[in-house]
Coordinates of C-alpha atoms and ligand atoms in Angstrom, one line a residue:
X136 CA -91.5 -40.0 -261.3
X137 CA -90.6 -43.6 -260.6
X138 CA -91.7 -45.5 -257.6
X139 CA -88.1 -45.5 -256.3
X140 CA -88.2 -41.7 -256.3
X141 CA -90.9 -42.0 -253.6
X142 CA -88.4 -43.3 -251.1
X143 CA -87.1 -40.5 -248.8
X144 CA -83.9 -38.8 -249.9
X145 CA -82.0 -40.1 -246.8
X146 CA -82.8 -43.7 -247.9
X147 CA -81.7 -43.1 -251.5
X148 CA -78.4 -41.5 -250.2
X149 CA -77.4 -44.8 -248.5
X150 CA -74.4 -46.5 -250.1
X151 CA -75.0 -50.3 -250.0
X152 CA -72.8 -52.4 -247.7
X153 CA -70.2 -54.3 -249.6
X154 CA -69.7 -57.8 -248.2
X155 CA -66.7 -60.0 -248.7
X156 CA -67.0 -62.0 -251.9
X157 CA -68.5 -65.5 -251.2
X158 CA -66.3 -68.4 -252.2
X159 CA -69.0 -69.8 -254.5
X160 CA -69.2 -66.5 -256.4
X161 CA -65.5 -66.4 -257.1
X162 CA -65.5 -70.1 -258.1
X163 CA -68.3 -69.3 -260.6
X164 CA -66.7 -66.2 -262.0
X165 CA -63.2 -67.6 -262.4
X166 CA -64.0 -71.3 -263.1
X167 CA -62.1 -72.3 -260.0
X168 CA -63.0 -75.2 -257.7
X169 CA -64.3 -74.0 -254.4
X170 CA -61.8 -76.1 -252.3
X171 CA -58.9 -74.2 -254.0
X172 CA -60.1 -70.8 -252.9
X173 CA -58.9 -69.1 -249.7
X174 CA -61.3 -66.5 -248.2
X175 CA -59.7 -64.0 -245.8
X176 CA -62.3 -61.3 -246.3
X177 CA -65.0 -61.3 -243.7
X178 CA -63.2 -61.8 -240.3
X179 CA -64.8 -65.3 -240.0
X180 CA -63.4 -67.9 -237.6
X181 CA -61.0 -70.1 -239.6
X182 CA -61.6 -73.0 -237.2
X183 CA -65.3 -73.1 -238.2
X184 CA -68.0 -73.8 -235.7
X185 CA -67.4 -75.0 -232.2
X186 CA -68.0 -78.8 -232.0
X187 CA -70.4 -78.2 -229.0
X188 CA -72.4 -75.7 -231.1
X189 CA -72.5 -78.1 -234.0
X190 CA -74.1 -80.8 -231.9
X191 CA -76.6 -78.4 -230.5
X192 CA -77.6 -77.3 -234.0
X193 CA -78.1 -81.0 -235.0
X194 CA -80.4 -81.5 -232.0
X195 CA -82.4 -78.3 -232.7
X196 CA -83.1 -79.3 -236.3
X197 CA -85.8 -81.7 -235.0
X198 CA -87.8 -78.7 -233.6
X199 CA -87.6 -76.4 -236.6
X200 CA -91.4 -76.5 -237.2
X201 CA -91.8 -74.6 -234.0
X202 CA -91.2 -70.9 -233.6
X203 CA -88.1 -70.0 -231.7
X204 CA -88.2 -68.9 -228.1
X205 CA -88.9 -65.2 -228.6
X206 CA -87.4 -64.4 -225.2
X207 CA -84.3 -66.5 -225.8
X208 CA -84.5 -67.8 -222.2
X209 CA -81.8 -70.4 -222.4
X210 CA -79.2 -68.1 -224.1
X211 CA -80.0 -65.2 -221.9
X212 CA -79.7 -67.3 -218.8
X213 CA -76.3 -68.6 -220.0
X214 CA -75.2 -65.0 -220.9
X215 CA -76.4 -63.8 -217.5
X216 CA -74.4 -66.4 -215.7
X217 CA -71.3 -65.6 -217.8
X218 CA -71.5 -61.8 -217.6
X219 CA -73.2 -61.2 -214.2
X220 CA -75.8 -59.0 -216.0
X221 CA -79.4 -59.8 -215.0
X222 CA -81.6 -61.1 -217.8
X223 CA -83.5 -57.9 -218.0
X224 CA -80.3 -56.2 -219.0
X225 CA -79.7 -58.4 -222.0
X226 CA -81.2 -58.1 -225.5
X227 CA -80.5 -60.7 -228.3
X228 CA -80.0 -59.8 -231.9
X229 CA -80.0 -61.4 -235.4
X230 CA -76.2 -60.7 -235.3
X231 CA -75.0 -57.7 -233.4
X232 CA -75.8 -55.8 -236.6
X233 CA -79.4 -56.2 -235.5
X234 CA -78.6 -54.6 -232.1
X235 CA -77.0 -51.6 -233.9
X236 CA -80.1 -51.1 -236.0
X237 CA -82.4 -51.5 -233.0
X238 CA -80.4 -48.7 -231.3
X239 CA -80.9 -46.4 -234.3
X240 CA -84.6 -47.2 -234.6
X241 CA -85.1 -46.7 -230.8
X242 CA -83.0 -43.7 -230.1
X243 CA -82.7 -41.7 -233.3
X244 CA -85.4 -39.6 -234.9
X245 CA -85.1 -38.0 -238.3
X246 CA -82.5 -35.2 -238.1
X247 CA -80.9 -36.6 -234.9
X248 CA -77.2 -37.0 -235.0
X249 CA -75.1 -40.2 -234.5
X250 CA -71.4 -39.6 -233.9
X251 CA -68.8 -42.1 -234.9
X252 CA -65.2 -42.2 -236.1
X253 CA -63.8 -42.0 -239.7
X254 CA -62.8 -45.5 -240.8
X255 CA -65.2 -47.0 -238.3
X256 CA -67.6 -49.9 -238.9
X257 CA -69.8 -49.4 -242.0
X258 CA -73.0 -50.3 -240.3
X259 CA -73.0 -47.2 -238.1
X260 CA -73.8 -44.8 -241.0
X261 CA -76.2 -47.4 -242.6
X262 CA -78.3 -47.8 -239.4
X263 CA -78.3 -44.1 -238.8
X264 CA -79.3 -43.1 -242.3
X265 CA -82.0 -45.8 -242.6
X266 CA -84.0 -43.9 -239.9
X267 CA -83.2 -40.4 -241.3
X268 CA -80.5 -39.7 -238.7
X269 CA -77.5 -37.6 -239.6
X270 CA -74.1 -39.3 -239.5
X271 CA -71.4 -37.2 -237.9
X272 CA -68.0 -38.6 -238.9
X273 CA -65.2 -37.5 -236.7
X274 CA -61.7 -37.6 -238.3
X275 CA -59.6 -40.5 -237.1
X276 CA -56.4 -40.2 -235.2
X277 CA -53.7 -42.7 -236.3
X278 CA -56.6 -44.6 -238.0
X279 CA -58.3 -45.0 -234.6
X280 CA -61.0 -43.2 -232.6
X281 CA -60.2 -39.7 -231.5
X282 CA -62.3 -39.7 -228.3
X283 CA -61.6 -36.1 -227.5
X284 CA -62.8 -35.0 -230.9
X285 CA -65.8 -37.3 -230.7
X286 CA -66.8 -35.8 -227.4
X287 CA -66.4 -32.3 -228.9
X288 CA -68.7 -33.4 -231.8
X289 CA -71.6 -34.1 -229.4
X290 CA -74.4 -31.4 -229.7
X291 CA -78.0 -31.0 -228.5
X292 CA -79.0 -33.1 -231.5
X293 CA -76.8 -36.1 -230.7
X294 CA -78.7 -39.2 -229.9
X295 CA -76.1 -41.9 -230.1
X296 CA -72.3 -42.3 -230.2
X297 CA -70.9 -45.5 -231.7
X298 CA -67.5 -46.7 -230.6
X299 CA -65.9 -49.9 -232.1
X300 CA -63.3 -51.4 -229.8
X301 CA -61.3 -53.0 -231.4
X302 CA -62.3 -51.1 -234.6
X303 CA -63.1 -52.8 -237.9
X304 CA -61.5 -52.3 -240.5
X305 CA -58.5 -50.7 -238.9
X306 CA -58.0 -53.0 -235.9
X307 CA -57.2 -50.1 -233.6
X308 CA -57.8 -50.3 -229.9
X309 CA -58.7 -47.9 -227.1
X310 CA -57.5 -48.8 -223.6
X311 CA -60.5 -49.3 -221.2
X312 CA -59.5 -46.3 -219.1
X313 CA -59.9 -43.9 -222.0
X314 CA -63.4 -45.2 -222.7
X315 CA -64.4 -45.0 -219.1
X316 CA -63.2 -41.3 -219.0
X317 CA -65.2 -40.7 -222.2
X318 CA -68.3 -42.1 -220.6
X319 CA -67.8 -39.8 -217.6
X320 CA -67.8 -36.8 -219.8
X321 CA -70.7 -37.7 -222.1
X322 CA -74.1 -36.2 -221.2
X323 CA -76.4 -38.9 -219.8
X324 CA -79.1 -38.2 -222.5
X325 CA -76.7 -39.6 -225.2
X326 CA -76.6 -43.3 -225.7
X327 CA -73.0 -44.7 -226.1
X328 CA -72.8 -48.0 -228.0
X329 CA -69.6 -49.8 -227.2
X330 CA -69.3 -52.4 -230.0
X331 CA -67.0 -55.2 -228.8
X332 CA -67.3 -57.6 -231.7
X333 CA -63.6 -58.6 -231.3
X334 CA -63.3 -58.4 -227.5
X335 CA -62.7 -62.2 -227.1
X336 CA -59.4 -61.8 -229.0
X337 CA -57.9 -59.3 -226.6
X338 CA -54.9 -60.4 -224.5
X339 CA -55.3 -60.6 -220.7
X340 CA -53.2 -57.4 -220.5
X341 CA -55.5 -55.3 -222.8
X342 CA -58.8 -56.7 -221.4
X343 CA -61.0 -54.3 -219.6
X344 CA -64.4 -54.8 -217.9
X345 CA -67.0 -52.6 -219.6
X346 CA -69.7 -54.6 -217.9
X347 CA -68.6 -53.2 -214.5
X348 CA -69.4 -49.7 -215.9
X349 CA -73.0 -50.5 -216.6
X350 CA -74.1 -49.7 -213.0
X351 CA -72.6 -46.2 -213.2
X352 CA -73.6 -45.4 -216.8
X353 CA -77.2 -46.2 -217.7
X354 CA -76.6 -44.7 -221.1
X355 CA -74.0 -47.4 -222.0
X356 CA -74.9 -50.2 -224.3
X357 CA -72.4 -52.9 -224.9
X358 CA -72.8 -55.0 -228.1
X359 CA -71.1 -58.3 -228.7
X360 CA -71.4 -61.1 -231.3
X361 CA -71.1 -64.8 -231.8
X362 CA -69.9 -64.2 -235.4
X363 CA -66.2 -63.8 -234.8
X364 CA -64.4 -65.7 -232.0
X365 CA -67.4 -68.1 -231.5
X366 CA -67.5 -69.0 -235.2
X367 CA -71.2 -68.6 -235.8
X368 CA -71.3 -65.8 -238.5
X369 CA -73.7 -67.8 -240.7
X370 CA -76.3 -68.2 -238.0
X371 CA -76.6 -64.5 -237.1
X372 CA -76.6 -64.0 -233.4
X373 CA -75.3 -61.2 -231.1
X374 CA -76.4 -59.5 -227.9
X375 CA -76.5 -56.2 -226.2
X376 CA -75.9 -55.5 -222.5
X377 CA -77.3 -52.4 -220.9
X378 CA -79.6 -50.7 -218.4
X379 CA -82.9 -52.6 -218.1
X380 CA -84.9 -49.4 -219.2
X381 CA -82.8 -49.3 -222.4
X382 CA -83.1 -53.0 -223.0
X383 CA -86.8 -52.9 -222.5
X384 CA -87.2 -50.4 -225.3
X385 CA -85.0 -52.3 -227.7
X386 CA -87.1 -55.4 -226.9
X387 CA -90.2 -53.6 -227.9
X388 CA -88.8 -52.5 -231.2
X389 CA -87.2 -55.8 -232.3
X390 CA -89.0 -58.5 -234.2
X391 CA -90.6 -60.9 -231.8
X392 CA -88.6 -63.8 -233.2
X393 CA -85.5 -62.0 -234.4
X394 CA -83.1 -64.8 -233.4
X395 CA -83.8 -68.2 -235.0
X396 CA -83.9 -71.5 -233.2
X397 CA -80.6 -72.9 -234.6
X398 CA -78.8 -69.7 -233.7
X399 CA -80.1 -69.7 -230.1
X400 CA -79.1 -73.4 -229.6
X401 CA -75.7 -72.9 -231.2
X402 CA -74.9 -69.7 -229.3
X403 CA -75.9 -71.2 -225.9
X404 CA -73.6 -74.2 -226.5
X405 CA -70.7 -72.1 -227.9
X406 CA -70.8 -69.8 -224.9
X407 CA -69.7 -72.7 -222.7
X408 CA -66.9 -73.9 -225.1
X409 CA -64.0 -72.1 -223.5
X410 CA -61.6 -74.5 -225.1
X411 CA -62.7 -73.5 -228.6
X412 CA -62.5 -69.8 -227.7
X413 CA -58.9 -70.2 -226.3
X414 CA -57.9 -72.1 -229.4
X415 CA -59.4 -69.4 -231.7
X416 CA -57.5 -66.6 -229.9
X417 CA -54.3 -68.6 -229.9
X418 CA -54.5 -69.4 -233.6
X419 CA -55.3 -65.7 -234.2
X420 CA -52.2 -64.5 -232.4
X421 CA -49.9 -66.9 -234.3
X422 CA -51.5 -65.9 -237.6
X423 CA -51.1 -62.3 -236.9
X424 CA -47.4 -62.9 -236.4
X425 CA -47.2 -64.9 -239.6
X426 CA -48.9 -62.1 -241.7
X427 CA -47.1 -59.2 -240.2
X428 CA -43.7 -60.9 -240.6
X429 CA -44.5 -61.3 -244.3
X430 CA -45.5 -57.6 -244.5
X431 CA -42.2 -56.7 -242.9
X432 CA -40.3 -58.8 -245.4
X433 CA -42.1 -57.1 -248.3
X434 CA -41.6 -53.6 -246.7
X435 CA -45.3 -53.1 -246.5
X436 CA -46.9 -50.8 -243.9
X437 CA -49.6 -52.3 -241.7
X438 CA -51.8 -51.0 -238.9
X439 CA -51.2 -52.9 -235.6
X440 CA -54.4 -54.8 -235.0
X441 CA -56.2 -56.1 -232.0
X442 CA -58.8 -58.0 -234.0
X443 CA -58.8 -61.2 -236.1
X444 CA -57.6 -59.3 -239.2
X445 CA -54.9 -56.8 -240.2
X446 CA -55.0 -53.9 -242.6
X447 CA -52.1 -53.4 -244.9
X448 CA -51.0 -50.7 -247.4
X449 CA -50.6 -52.0 -250.9
X450 CA -51.0 -49.0 -253.2
X451 CA -54.1 -49.6 -255.3
X452 CA -56.2 -51.7 -253.1
X453 CA -58.8 -52.6 -255.7
X454 CA -56.1 -53.6 -258.3
X455 CA -54.2 -55.8 -255.8
X456 CA -57.4 -57.4 -254.6
X457 CA -58.3 -58.3 -258.2
X458 CA -54.9 -59.9 -258.8
X459 CA -55.3 -61.9 -255.6
X460 CA -58.8 -63.0 -256.7
X461 CA -57.2 -64.2 -259.9
X462 CA -55.0 -66.5 -257.7
X463 CA -58.0 -67.7 -255.8
X464 CA -57.4 -65.5 -252.7
X465 CA -60.2 -63.3 -251.4
X466 CA -59.4 -60.3 -249.2
X467 CA -61.3 -57.1 -248.6
X468 CA -60.5 -53.8 -250.4
X469 CA -61.6 -50.9 -248.1
X470 CA -62.0 -48.0 -250.5
X471 CA -65.5 -47.7 -249.2
X472 CA -64.0 -46.9 -245.7
X473 CA -62.0 -44.1 -247.2
X474 CA -58.8 -46.2 -247.4
X475 CA -58.4 -47.0 -251.1
X476 CA -54.7 -47.8 -250.7
X477 CA -55.3 -50.5 -248.1
X478 CA -56.5 -54.1 -247.9
X479 CA -58.0 -55.8 -244.9
X480 CA -56.9 -59.4 -244.5
X481 CA -58.6 -61.7 -242.0
X482 CA -56.4 -64.1 -240.1
X483 CA -56.9 -67.7 -241.5
X484 CA -55.4 -71.1 -240.8
X485 CA -51.6 -71.2 -241.1
X486 CA -51.9 -72.8 -244.6
X487 CA -54.4 -70.2 -245.7
X488 CA -52.2 -67.3 -244.5
X489 CA -49.4 -69.0 -246.4
X490 CA -51.5 -69.1 -249.6
X491 CA -52.1 -65.3 -249.3
X492 CA -48.5 -64.6 -248.5
X493 CA -47.4 -66.6 -251.5
X494 CA -49.8 -64.8 -253.8
X495 CA -49.0 -61.3 -252.6
X496 CA -45.7 -60.5 -254.4
X497 CA -47.3 -61.3 -257.8
X498 CA -50.4 -59.2 -256.9
X499 CA -48.2 -56.2 -255.9
X500 CA -46.1 -56.3 -259.1
Ligands
PLP233 C1 -68.4 -58.1 -237.6 C2 -68.7 -56.9 -236.8 C3 -70.0 -56.8 -236.1 C4 -71.0 -57.7 -236.2 O1 -71.4 -58.6 -236.9 P1 -72.6 -59.5 -236.7 O2 -72.3 -60.7 -237.6 O3 -73.8 -58.8 -237.2 O4 -72.7 -59.8 -235.3 C5 -70.2 -55.7 -235.4 N1 -69.3 -54.7 -235.2 C6 -68.1 -54.8 -235.8 C7 -67.1 -53.7 -235.6 C8 -67.8 -55.9 -236.6 O5 -66.6 -55.9 -237.2

């Protein structure tokens, strides 16, 4: 028996997360120069990092010999001011991925169930299985969450429900009123994680105020990230908002210094950069039109998206992806999400979108 066989069955059953291919890797593999490659595969912000965050990082470099502030005082203060949530209702994470894992480690025991939707974010089953929890995947409705079916899937064994709104990789959106009604119906002993990784991209008309629900639902945890609209994916920083008793437990489980100094400094500065946020959302709206117009012209089906990406039906997703890679364009095949005929394309700069659009007909042929 090998040492790997000693790991629990539930660990060995985990399928590894498949990240978007890094630009440097494709350049190596294809002998391309990095500057010629367009990456639209990981829902990153095409505008890069906010200038305010960049300056903050440069300043923070001088203090890197010191441990980070394990309580993240400055960032939590800024978040508290922004959100109206008291500091004891905020937990910081090494990306919001970290928040999702903390939830699993804190609220799931081996055998406990975590409910989420088919085609929902890949980290929900990963975090669940890593602690021996049982993933309960509820069939999607029109590629989105079927909240009625998810509610019906809750049993005595359910510890956590994960909802991604908007969802990745399908981009689907649930109006706030539906989530609020769901919270009303869920037993209070079940933690509901509302993953709002793309919330900053929502239009004024779609926006809803989940934070105002926290007072009524102590079993609600909202998770958000600086990786998408704030442009800090490489630094890894996200946060959770919830009832102080829940946040207290998550804080006990997390690593004492789970968010690094550069990430804390950058996030604190980025939070105040409303101009960058507005610019990001605006660029995204225009890019979404640019891509979906192209899909229309090619008679391709796509799923209307509320995120910074759009998912399009291309036939053999892996094959089309390979042909795009050969032309220096990286997008994301989502066979691992049970959608082998589809590709997820992140919204880039207008010229990056144009490169993808130009490469697409040849890749489809
Ligand atoms: C990108 C994403 C996240 C978080 O990413 P982090 O970089 O870990 O903050 C969380 N949920 C969804 C649905 C996402 O798409």
